[in-house]
Amino acid sequence: MTLRYRSPGVYFSPRTRTFTLMAKSSMYVMRVDDGRNLEHLYWGEALPMEDDLTYLSIGNTIIMFDPVGTLTVPKILGLDELDEISDIQGLTDRWKVYTKQKNDPERGSRPRRLENASWRLWTMERNKGGDLNRDLGTETLLSALGEEEAKDEGRFSEKEESKIKKIPTSPTDGHPVPRAATPPFSFLPGPKTAPTSPPVPVSPMGEHIFDHFPKSAGTLTALTQQEPESIIHVVPSEPHDMSRTFPSVRDFREIREHPRHPEESIVNWNVLDPTMAGKNSKLFEFADRGTGDYREPSIMVTYADGSTVSPFEYIQHKIEKGKPRTPEYFPNVRVEDVHEATTLTIDMMDPVTKLVVRLFYTVMHDYDIITRRIEVVNTAGQPVWLERLMSATVDFDSNKYYMTQLSGGWARERQIVTKELQDGLTTFNSCRGASSHQFNPFLVISVGAPFSETTGSVYGFNLIYSGNFLASAEVSESRRMRVNMGVNPVGFRWLLESGESFESPEIVLSYSSTGMGHLSRQLHRLYRNRLIPPRWRQKGCPILLNTWEAVYFKVNHEMVCEIARCCKNMGVELVVVDDGWFSQRNNEFSSLGDWYPNLEKFPFGLEGTVRALEEMGMAMGIWVEPEMVSVDSDLYREHSDWCLHVPERMRTMGRNQLVLDFSRKVVRDYIFEQLDAILGCANITYCKWDFNRHLTEIFTSQEDWPPERQGEIGHRFVVGVYEVFGRITTKYPDVLFESCSGGGGRFDPGMLYFTPQIWASDNTDAISRVYIQYGTSLAYPPRTFGSHVSTVPNHQTLRSTSMKTRSLVAMNGSFGYELDPRHLTDAEINECLGYVQLHQRFRDLVWNGDLFRLRNPFHNDTGAWMYVSEDQHEALVMAVNVRREVGRLEPRLLLQGLGPGKIYEIEELCPGKLVRNVGTGAIELDPNGVYQFGRTLKLSGHSLMVAGLPIKFLFDADSVLFHLKLVSNYQ
Ligand code: GLA
């Protein structure tokens, strides 16, 4: 028998209430448990569709002191509305009416017997495949009732009774609590939305979920009879055929009663005992607070009565092709065709307050990637304070886990740090108002060992957000592990008035069973194809020269023209006028907010300089820092209340500037107009959007937001920034925006949604950049790295490296220059031109090829990596020696990603220039170039990957570059 795997999509098995999210070659599985929790079952490589994964629940157990209360208390199911239909004689409805009435003390014991009788008839009907809604003749019922009355009162065996006693009682002490109305999807209020993919019409199923609750196990029987009606809006089609029209209710009854696939008949319910599942060790998709799960929750709320207990129960779900709309300008993975993704939406509700959480899972069919986000909808009729909302909670089974994070600081961003998780919480976060230099919103879990590039299970979490975030991994006493990631609850308190909703940022979950390399390549492909603005997918950045490290604030028209004239000979296409061009901006003390050119420096306005450059065949870009204001500025003199501040308190300065309050519309509109004026006045084709300090005094004008909404300002600031980004990039689609934050302080997927590249670091030293770019590549594709060749000695490290090494390192990104070309000799200009041409020759391979990391500079003396074209016909291999001990030799470089049976010609490009005289030890220039092999090699991909490529470095910060070209295939 061959094992069958499902094609990508979302599958719901009504029998086991299991959702299977099938990605390209991996799978994510959860189910609605008997307490209506969403129980996480599995995330990993794809498993055969024949297997019913509910057996994984058996791993659950109760640990001493752990509450067991995951069962729904029948009383709170409430079936009040059924009073209205007591004249309906249908079997199912009868049963419901009696179910409701039997708890009413005033009615005595008869309704209970009626309920039992109708239940037995219902079950019989179901077992013989009959009509569950057929009219029930009074006679039939009475005879059943007669049998019932003849029997003993109790329906349960002693064993079953003893289990039932373990079920916690309802706080309402036996009286029915009105059931929360199940909100139809369309009733829920949502924020303003913009289409990302056309919604697919879906037909409501009208299927009763309690039809699918287990009927055989003792305790379950008693409870499941009383499950309320929940509408399953859409249930997916059968395996392998997501494109088929959705099946009807009848189809599902058919499937249930006459299973055609083994998957449909094997159900492990008989071995499950929900009372044996401690809430504190069970695996959940969404973790509540206050009912026995003592791990960090997914959500924290405070209700109007001051209570914080907030269990959520499954009420309905929907499966649709594509991806539903998201709020306008809210960054998320783009789905452009309904066939490339499937979205599962699950509504859960606090049965007492009626607060709804809506979980969205989008499976990206061509990737091992699922995105998640959460919307909280207040249907409670009373205000609710949201104090924490994680975009994803993922529980893992017990194991030895390692967590990898990208952390660092200014000029040392995204260094790879891995640690073994021990009992308790391991967290990293940002409270700085930006994703930050210090920690990136990216977390990796590897199983059993620190991640390897080529083997082992690794799980990636990347939050699409540019503000405060929290990432945590919690190992509980049972050694189960929970990952939480979302907006940082510190400083966050969101008031949800009745009818309002809140959207969490989206998170990207990725999985690889073959190590970190595959995980990164998945993310790279996704971000290139479905995150950065579509118009930049096929278009790269022009080769630019940025004036910052060349002249800092001293820019002016003449100088920009001179620089442009010089760097044109290097092959540069665009000059970016960085800081210093506007108002009185001669240093870092003034003028932010006054976005008009200084006419002494630029007497012809920006238009004049653009024109002059255009006459040379060059383009011009500009630097702005729109979220900031200098105290010494016209803007601040006029609107000193437009910055984040608390009246009466000091305003904390950072880089001598304050932060504008982007939570306020008036501020956003003003800044938008300023940007519009700059970009509208001249043909500026590139814009670097900077952000050079973090947030303090996060508080806003009471005119816009009242005291009870001040906890929203940190998030509203980020959303406000997104709005301005969205408006300006929509109005100027041909302007290439590069974001920046004191270098790489806001290098996150939220920014990539608007800007296809981000200045990776203010550190332009080639060796430092090897670490920074290698770390960044764990999550982000090289084409998004703003990466420039700068002068030597380097301005951040005072280190000198060769032009070759600086150029090769800069080629792993957008490529440009950050130096004064007026100080270069003709020979150096020529050398630069050579590297520009090299970059032009290979940029498609670097920007769109698959990246394979070969040697980790954090653990070795060398950083090495390679790019392979999708068809494996071409590859580019680079290695840079970051630490050298004289006389030590490098191990061979084992290549990856090649066709084993393909023969490649290996050519070394740009050989070294210096050689050591072995007689004297002196370093000498070799006019013939210093090659690794002295000739071209021809080898199979197999040998290159298994025996490897020998490399040798002669000097510190030396580097090598090889080009591999397919010449033939082995027969
Ligand atoms: C930040 C950026 C630099 C430069 C300066 C200008 O530090 O990262 O590239 O633009 O601001 O002030």
PDB file of N, CA, C and O in Angstrom, residues 407-410 412 428-440 465-470 487-491 627-628 644 652-655 659-660 691-698 713-715 717-718 721 741-742 744-746 748:
ATOM      1  N   SER A 407      20.124  39.014  18.006  1.00  0.00           N
ATOM      2  CA  SER A 407      20.184  40.165  18.917  1.00  0.00           C
ATOM      3  C   SER A 407      21.490  40.917  18.742  1.00  0.00           C
ATOM      4  O   SER A 407      22.405  40.445  18.067  1.00  0.00           O
ATOM      5  N   GLY A 408      21.581  42.078  19.337  1.00  0.00           N
ATOM      6  CA  GLY A 408      22.796  42.880  19.195  1.00  0.00           C
ATOM      7  C   GLY A 408      22.582  44.286  19.685  1.00  0.00           C
ATOM      8  O   GLY A 408      22.022  44.502  20.756  1.00  0.00           O
ATOM      9  N   GLY A 409      22.994  45.239  18.903  1.00  0.00           N
ATOM     10  CA  GLY A 409      22.872  46.642  19.290  1.00  0.00           C
ATOM     11  C   GLY A 409      23.169  47.493  18.074  1.00  0.00           C
ATOM     12  O   GLY A 409      23.325  46.967  16.960  1.00  0.00           O
ATOM     13  N   TRP A 410      23.311  48.793  18.284  1.00  0.00           N
ATOM     14  CA  TRP A 410      23.624  49.671  17.160  1.00  0.00           C
ATOM     15  C   TRP A 410      24.957  49.225  16.541  1.00  0.00           C
ATOM     16  O   TRP A 410      25.917  48.931  17.250  1.00  0.00           O
ATOM     17  N   ARG A 412      25.781  46.555  15.365  1.00  0.00           N
ATOM     18  CA  ARG A 412      26.093  45.137  15.651  1.00  0.00           C
ATOM     19  C   ARG A 412      24.770  44.366  15.656  1.00  0.00           C
ATOM     20  O   ARG A 412      24.490  43.573  16.538  1.00  0.00           O
ATOM     21  N   PHE A 428      12.723  37.344  24.870  1.00  0.00           N
ATOM     22  CA  PHE A 428      13.380  38.578  24.411  1.00  0.00           C
ATOM     23  C   PHE A 428      12.288  39.455  23.835  1.00  0.00           C
ATOM     24  O   PHE A 428      11.210  38.973  23.471  1.00  0.00           O
ATOM     25  N   ASN A 429      12.549  40.729  23.810  1.00  0.00           N
ATOM     26  CA  ASN A 429      11.454  41.625  23.443  1.00  0.00           C
ATOM     27  C   ASN A 429      11.980  42.992  23.041  1.00  0.00           C
ATOM     28  O   ASN A 429      13.170  43.254  23.115  1.00  0.00           O
ATOM     29  N   SER A 430      11.066  43.824  22.641  1.00  0.00           N
ATOM     30  CA  SER A 430      11.403  45.240  22.486  1.00  0.00           C
ATOM     31  C   SER A 430      10.342  46.062  23.201  1.00  0.00           C
ATOM     32  O   SER A 430       9.151  45.784  23.087  1.00  0.00           O
ATOM     33  N   CYS A 431      10.804  47.042  23.974  1.00  0.00           N
ATOM     34  CA  CYS A 431       9.893  48.007  24.615  1.00  0.00           C
ATOM     35  C   CYS A 431      10.224  49.387  24.080  1.00  0.00           C
ATOM     36  O   CYS A 431       9.921  50.393  24.698  1.00  0.00           O
ATOM     37  N   ARG A 432      10.945  49.444  22.963  1.00  0.00           N
ATOM     38  CA  ARG A 432      11.510  50.708  22.502  1.00  0.00           C
ATOM     39  C   ARG A 432      10.638  51.449  21.506  1.00  0.00           C
ATOM     40  O   ARG A 432      11.018  52.478  20.990  1.00  0.00           O
ATOM     41  N   GLY A 433       9.494  50.880  21.182  1.00  0.00           N
ATOM     42  CA  GLY A 433       8.619  51.546  20.218  1.00  0.00           C
ATOM     43  C   GLY A 433       8.953  51.152  18.790  1.00  0.00           C
ATOM     44  O   GLY A 433       8.229  51.492  17.861  1.00  0.00           O
ATOM     45  N   ALA A 434      10.045  50.435  18.612  1.00  0.00           N
ATOM     46  CA  ALA A 434      10.444  49.941  17.289  1.00  0.00           C
ATOM     47  C   ALA A 434      10.887  48.501  17.486  1.00  0.00           C
ATOM     48  O   ALA A 434      11.179  48.097  18.617  1.00  0.00           O
ATOM     49  N   SER A 435      10.992  47.760  16.386  1.00  0.00           N
ATOM     50  CA  SER A 435      11.402  46.365  16.584  1.00  0.00           C
ATOM     51  C   SER A 435      12.805  46.308  17.191  1.00  0.00           C
ATOM     52  O   SER A 435      13.102  45.404  17.954  1.00  0.00           O
ATOM     53  N   SER A 436      13.638  47.255  16.866  1.00  0.00           N
ATOM     54  CA  SER A 436      14.917  47.537  17.541  1.00  0.00           C
ATOM     55  C   SER A 436      16.159  46.834  16.990  1.00  0.00           C
ATOM     56  O   SER A 436      16.083  45.778  16.375  1.00  0.00           O
ATOM     57  N   HIS A 437      17.314  47.478  17.308  1.00  0.00           N
ATOM     58  CA  HIS A 437      18.620  46.875  16.987  1.00  0.00           C
ATOM     59  C   HIS A 437      18.878  45.698  17.928  1.00  0.00           C
ATOM     60  O   HIS A 437      19.609  44.779  17.617  1.00  0.00           O
ATOM     61  N   GLN A 438      18.288  45.817  19.121  1.00  0.00           N
ATOM     62  CA  GLN A 438      18.651  44.913  20.208  1.00  0.00           C
ATOM     63  C   GLN A 438      18.132  43.495  19.981  1.00  0.00           C
ATOM     64  O   GLN A 438      18.828  42.521  20.229  1.00  0.00           O
ATOM     65  N   PHE A 439      16.871  43.398  19.544  1.00  0.00           N
ATOM     66  CA  PHE A 439      16.272  42.084  19.297  1.00  0.00           C
ATOM     67  C   PHE A 439      15.414  42.163  18.051  1.00  0.00           C
ATOM     68  O   PHE A 439      14.663  43.119  17.893  1.00  0.00           O
ATOM     69  N   ASN A 440      15.495  41.158  17.228  1.00  0.00           N
ATOM     70  CA  ASN A 440      14.671  41.120  16.030  1.00  0.00           C
ATOM     71  C   ASN A 440      13.442  40.256  16.309  1.00  0.00           C
ATOM     72  O   ASN A 440      13.548  39.254  17.011  1.00  0.00           O
ATOM     73  N   TYR A 465       5.797  43.018  12.237  1.00  0.00           N
ATOM     74  CA  TYR A 465       5.479  44.161  13.107  1.00  0.00           C
ATOM     75  C   TYR A 465       6.748  44.962  13.355  1.00  0.00           C
ATOM     76  O   TYR A 465       7.823  44.390  13.523  1.00  0.00           O
ATOM     77  N   SER A 466       6.590  46.278  13.458  1.00  0.00           N
ATOM     78  CA  SER A 466       7.754  47.150  13.603  1.00  0.00           C
ATOM     79  C   SER A 466       7.807  47.828  14.964  1.00  0.00           C
ATOM     80  O   SER A 466       8.602  48.748  15.164  1.00  0.00           O
ATOM     81  N   GLY A 467       6.942  47.412  15.884  1.00  0.00           N
ATOM     82  CA  GLY A 467       6.914  48.059  17.203  1.00  0.00           C
ATOM     83  C   GLY A 467       7.308  47.097  18.304  1.00  0.00           C
ATOM     84  O   GLY A 467       7.995  46.099  18.084  1.00  0.00           O
ATOM     85  N   ASN A 468       6.852  47.427  19.523  1.00  0.00           N
ATOM     86  CA  ASN A 468       7.175  46.597  20.692  1.00  0.00           C
ATOM     87  C   ASN A 468       6.656  45.184  20.500  1.00  0.00           C
ATOM     88  O   ASN A 468       5.480  44.988  20.221  1.00  0.00           O
ATOM     89  N   PHE A 469       7.510  44.226  20.714  1.00  0.00           N
ATOM     90  CA  PHE A 469       7.043  42.838  20.591  1.00  0.00           C
ATOM     91  C   PHE A 469       7.576  42.013  21.747  1.00  0.00           C
ATOM     92  O   PHE A 469       8.513  42.409  22.443  1.00  0.00           O
ATOM     93  N   LEU A 470       6.951  40.876  21.915  1.00  0.00           N
ATOM     94  CA  LEU A 470       7.412  39.911  22.912  1.00  0.00           C
ATOM     95  C   LEU A 470       7.573  38.559  22.235  1.00  0.00           C
ATOM     96  O   LEU A 470       6.700  38.135  21.473  1.00  0.00           O
ATOM     97  N   VAL A 487       2.453  41.371  20.106  1.00  0.00           N
ATOM     98  CA  VAL A 487       2.731  42.733  20.586  1.00  0.00           C
ATOM     99  C   VAL A 487       3.104  42.643  22.061  1.00  0.00           C
ATOM    100  O   VAL A 487       2.478  41.894  22.827  1.00  0.00           O
ATOM    101  N   ASN A 488       4.116  43.390  22.452  1.00  0.00           N
ATOM    102  CA  ASN A 488       4.564  43.334  23.842  1.00  0.00           C
ATOM    103  C   ASN A 488       3.462  43.849  24.776  1.00  0.00           C
ATOM    104  O   ASN A 488       2.994  44.978  24.620  1.00  0.00           O
ATOM    105  N   PRO A 489       3.046  43.049  25.749  1.00  0.00           N
ATOM    106  CA  PRO A 489       2.005  43.519  26.663  1.00  0.00           C
ATOM    107  C   PRO A 489       2.475  44.677  27.544  1.00  0.00           C
ATOM    108  O   PRO A 489       1.642  45.415  28.076  1.00  0.00           O
ATOM    109  N   VAL A 490       3.788  44.817  27.695  1.00  0.00           N
ATOM    110  CA  VAL A 490       4.275  45.930  28.527  1.00  0.00           C
ATOM    111  C   VAL A 490       3.890  47.239  27.849  1.00  0.00           C
ATOM    112  O   VAL A 490       4.258  47.495  26.703  1.00  0.00           O
ATOM    113  N   GLY A 491       3.139  48.043  28.549  1.00  0.00           N
ATOM    114  CA  GLY A 491       2.721  49.336  27.998  1.00  0.00           C
ATOM    115  C   GLY A 491       1.510  49.247  27.089  1.00  0.00           C
ATOM    116  O   GLY A 491       1.120  50.241  26.467  1.00  0.00           O
ATOM    117  N   GLU A 627       9.310  60.737  11.179  1.00  0.00           N
ATOM    118  CA  GLU A 627       8.674  60.569  12.495  1.00  0.00           C
ATOM    119  C   GLU A 627       9.297  61.446  13.566  1.00  0.00           C
ATOM    120  O   GLU A 627       8.919  61.350  14.733  1.00  0.00           O
ATOM    121  N   MET A 628      10.247  62.301  13.186  1.00  0.00           N
ATOM    122  CA  MET A 628      11.006  63.031  14.198  1.00  0.00           C
ATOM    123  C   MET A 628      10.824  64.544  14.097  1.00  0.00           C
ATOM    124  O   MET A 628      10.471  65.074  13.049  1.00  0.00           O
ATOM    125  N   LEU A 644       5.380  63.083  21.136  1.00  0.00           N
ATOM    126  CA  LEU A 644       4.957  62.237  22.257  1.00  0.00           C
ATOM    127  C   LEU A 644       5.452  62.896  23.531  1.00  0.00           C
ATOM    128  O   LEU A 644       6.641  63.235  23.649  1.00  0.00           O
ATOM    129  N   THR A 652      12.186  63.467  27.093  1.00  0.00           N
ATOM    130  CA  THR A 652      13.505  62.838  26.980  1.00  0.00           C
ATOM    131  C   THR A 652      14.017  62.961  25.543  1.00  0.00           C
ATOM    132  O   THR A 652      13.323  62.608  24.600  1.00  0.00           O
ATOM    133  N   MET A 653      15.241  63.466  25.426  1.00  0.00           N
ATOM    134  CA  MET A 653      15.822  63.643  24.097  1.00  0.00           C
ATOM    135  C   MET A 653      16.626  62.399  23.711  1.00  0.00           C
ATOM    136  O   MET A 653      17.202  61.727  24.563  1.00  0.00           O
ATOM    137  N   GLY A 654      16.680  62.137  22.441  1.00  0.00           N
ATOM    138  CA  GLY A 654      17.542  61.078  21.907  1.00  0.00           C
ATOM    139  C   GLY A 654      18.089  61.623  20.610  1.00  0.00           C
ATOM    140  O   GLY A 654      17.328  62.135  19.788  1.00  0.00           O
ATOM    141  N   ARG A 655      19.363  61.542  20.416  1.00  0.00           N
ATOM    142  CA  ARG A 655      20.048  62.178  19.279  1.00  0.00           C
ATOM    143  C   ARG A 655      19.537  63.613  19.101  1.00  0.00           C
ATOM    144  O   ARG A 655      19.307  64.077  17.997  1.00  0.00           O
ATOM    145  N   VAL A 659      10.102  62.583  19.271  1.00  0.00           N
ATOM    146  CA  VAL A 659       9.368  61.734  18.332  1.00  0.00           C
ATOM    147  C   VAL A 659       7.977  62.323  18.099  1.00  0.00           C
ATOM    148  O   VAL A 659       7.259  62.634  19.053  1.00  0.00           O
ATOM    149  N   LEU A 660       7.627  62.478  16.854  1.00  0.00           N
ATOM    150  CA  LEU A 660       6.289  62.995  16.541  1.00  0.00           C
ATOM    151  C   LEU A 660       5.227  61.952  16.888  1.00  0.00           C
ATOM    152  O   LEU A 660       5.463  60.740  16.775  1.00  0.00           O
ATOM    153  N   PHE A 691      14.832  56.630  11.031  1.00  0.00           N
ATOM    154  CA  PHE A 691      14.148  56.666  12.336  1.00  0.00           C
ATOM    155  C   PHE A 691      15.253  56.501  13.382  1.00  0.00           C
ATOM    156  O   PHE A 691      15.690  55.390  13.665  1.00  0.00           O
ATOM    157  N   ASN A 692      15.726  57.633  13.922  1.00  0.00           N
ATOM    158  CA  ASN A 692      16.985  57.598  14.649  1.00  0.00           C
ATOM    159  C   ASN A 692      16.923  57.686  16.165  1.00  0.00           C
ATOM    160  O   ASN A 692      17.902  58.073  16.798  1.00  0.00           O
ATOM    161  N   ARG A 693      15.798  57.413  16.743  1.00  0.00           N
ATOM    162  CA  ARG A 693      15.773  57.277  18.200  1.00  0.00           C
ATOM    163  C   ARG A 693      14.524  56.475  18.561  1.00  0.00           C
ATOM    164  O   ARG A 693      13.624  56.285  17.741  1.00  0.00           O
ATOM    165  N   HIS A 694      14.505  56.014  19.808  1.00  0.00           N
ATOM    166  CA  HIS A 694      13.362  55.202  20.236  1.00  0.00           C
ATOM    167  C   HIS A 694      12.377  56.038  21.050  1.00  0.00           C
ATOM    168  O   HIS A 694      12.660  57.170  21.422  1.00  0.00           O
ATOM    169  N   LEU A 695      11.236  55.448  21.312  1.00  0.00           N
ATOM    170  CA  LEU A 695      10.131  56.206  21.919  1.00  0.00           C
ATOM    171  C   LEU A 695      10.276  56.315  23.440  1.00  0.00           C
ATOM    172  O   LEU A 695      10.684  55.358  24.104  1.00  0.00           O
ATOM    173  N   THR A 696       9.933  57.484  23.950  1.00  0.00           N
ATOM    174  CA  THR A 696       9.793  57.678  25.400  1.00  0.00           C
ATOM    175  C   THR A 696       8.535  58.521  25.599  1.00  0.00           C
ATOM    176  O   THR A 696       7.993  59.073  24.630  1.00  0.00           O
ATOM    177  N   GLU A 697       8.101  58.644  26.837  1.00  0.00           N
ATOM    178  CA  GLU A 697       6.895  59.429  27.165  1.00  0.00           C
ATOM    179  C   GLU A 697       5.765  59.127  26.172  1.00  0.00           C
ATOM    180  O   GLU A 697       5.245  60.014  25.487  1.00  0.00           O
ATOM    181  N   ILE A 698       5.410  57.874  26.127  1.00  0.00           N
ATOM    182  CA  ILE A 698       4.361  57.463  25.172  1.00  0.00           C
ATOM    183  C   ILE A 698       3.008  57.859  25.747  1.00  0.00           C
ATOM    184  O   ILE A 698       2.426  57.177  26.583  1.00  0.00           O
ATOM    185  N   ILE A 713      -1.378  53.889  22.679  1.00  0.00           N
ATOM    186  CA  ILE A 713      -0.621  54.814  21.836  1.00  0.00           C
ATOM    187  C   ILE A 713       0.610  54.179  21.191  1.00  0.00           C
ATOM    188  O   ILE A 713       0.925  54.457  20.041  1.00  0.00           O
ATOM    189  N   GLY A 714       1.297  53.295  21.919  1.00  0.00           N
ATOM    190  CA  GLY A 714       2.474  52.634  21.337  1.00  0.00           C
ATOM    191  C   GLY A 714       2.102  51.907  20.052  1.00  0.00           C
ATOM    192  O   GLY A 714       2.792  52.007  19.035  1.00  0.00           O
ATOM    193  N   HIS A 715       1.000  51.187  20.104  1.00  0.00           N
ATOM    194  CA  HIS A 715       0.574  50.436  18.915  1.00  0.00           C
ATOM    195  C   HIS A 715      -0.008  51.381  17.860  1.00  0.00           C
ATOM    196  O   HIS A 715       0.252  51.220  16.663  1.00  0.00           O
ATOM    197  N   PHE A 717       0.881  54.310  17.304  1.00  0.00           N
ATOM    198  CA  PHE A 717       2.007  54.971  16.654  1.00  0.00           C
ATOM    199  C   PHE A 717       2.471  54.125  15.459  1.00  0.00           C
ATOM    200  O   PHE A 717       2.633  54.630  14.345  1.00  0.00           O
ATOM    201  N   VAL A 718       2.650  52.825  15.704  1.00  0.00           N
ATOM    202  CA  VAL A 718       3.150  51.947  14.636  1.00  0.00           C
ATOM    203  C   VAL A 718       2.141  51.889  13.483  1.00  0.00           C
ATOM    204  O   VAL A 718       2.510  51.998  12.307  1.00  0.00           O
ATOM    205  N   VAL A 721       2.359  54.977  11.517  1.00  0.00           N
ATOM    206  CA  VAL A 721       3.520  54.986  10.612  1.00  0.00           C
ATOM    207  C   VAL A 721       3.193  54.158   9.362  1.00  0.00           C
ATOM    208  O   VAL A 721       3.468  54.572   8.235  1.00  0.00           O
ATOM    209  N   SER A 741      16.901  52.679  10.377  1.00  0.00           N
ATOM    210  CA  SER A 741      16.691  53.184  11.732  1.00  0.00           C
ATOM    211  C   SER A 741      18.036  53.142  12.431  1.00  0.00           C
ATOM    212  O   SER A 741      18.416  52.109  12.992  1.00  0.00           O
ATOM    213  N   GLY A 742      18.774  54.254  12.330  1.00  0.00           N
ATOM    214  CA  GLY A 742      20.128  54.266  12.880  1.00  0.00           C
ATOM    215  C   GLY A 742      20.860  53.016  12.399  1.00  0.00           C
ATOM    216  O   GLY A 742      21.452  52.290  13.185  1.00  0.00           O
ATOM    217  N   GLY A 744      20.227  49.328  11.156  1.00  0.00           N
ATOM    218  CA  GLY A 744      19.230  48.249  11.049  1.00  0.00           C
ATOM    219  C   GLY A 744      18.353  48.085  12.271  1.00  0.00           C
ATOM    220  O   GLY A 744      18.070  46.964  12.672  1.00  0.00           O
ATOM    221  N   GLY A 745      17.895  49.212  12.846  1.00  0.00           N
ATOM    222  CA  GLY A 745      17.079  49.130  14.063  1.00  0.00           C
ATOM    223  C   GLY A 745      15.611  48.849  13.816  1.00  0.00           C
ATOM    224  O   GLY A 745      14.828  48.771  14.764  1.00  0.00           O
ATOM    225  N   ARG A 746      15.214  48.757  12.560  1.00  0.00           N
ATOM    226  CA  ARG A 746      13.821  48.425  12.279  1.00  0.00           C
ATOM    227  C   ARG A 746      13.797  47.497  11.063  1.00  0.00           C
ATOM    228  O   ARG A 746      13.063  47.709  10.118  1.00  0.00           O
ATOM    229  N   ASP A 748      12.534  44.580   9.859  1.00  0.00           N
ATOM    230  CA  ASP A 748      11.502  43.602  10.193  1.00  0.00           C
ATOM    231  C   ASP A 748      10.533  43.464   9.019  1.00  0.00           C
ATOM    232  O   ASP A 748      10.514  44.294   8.112  1.00  0.00           O
TER     233      ASP A 748
END
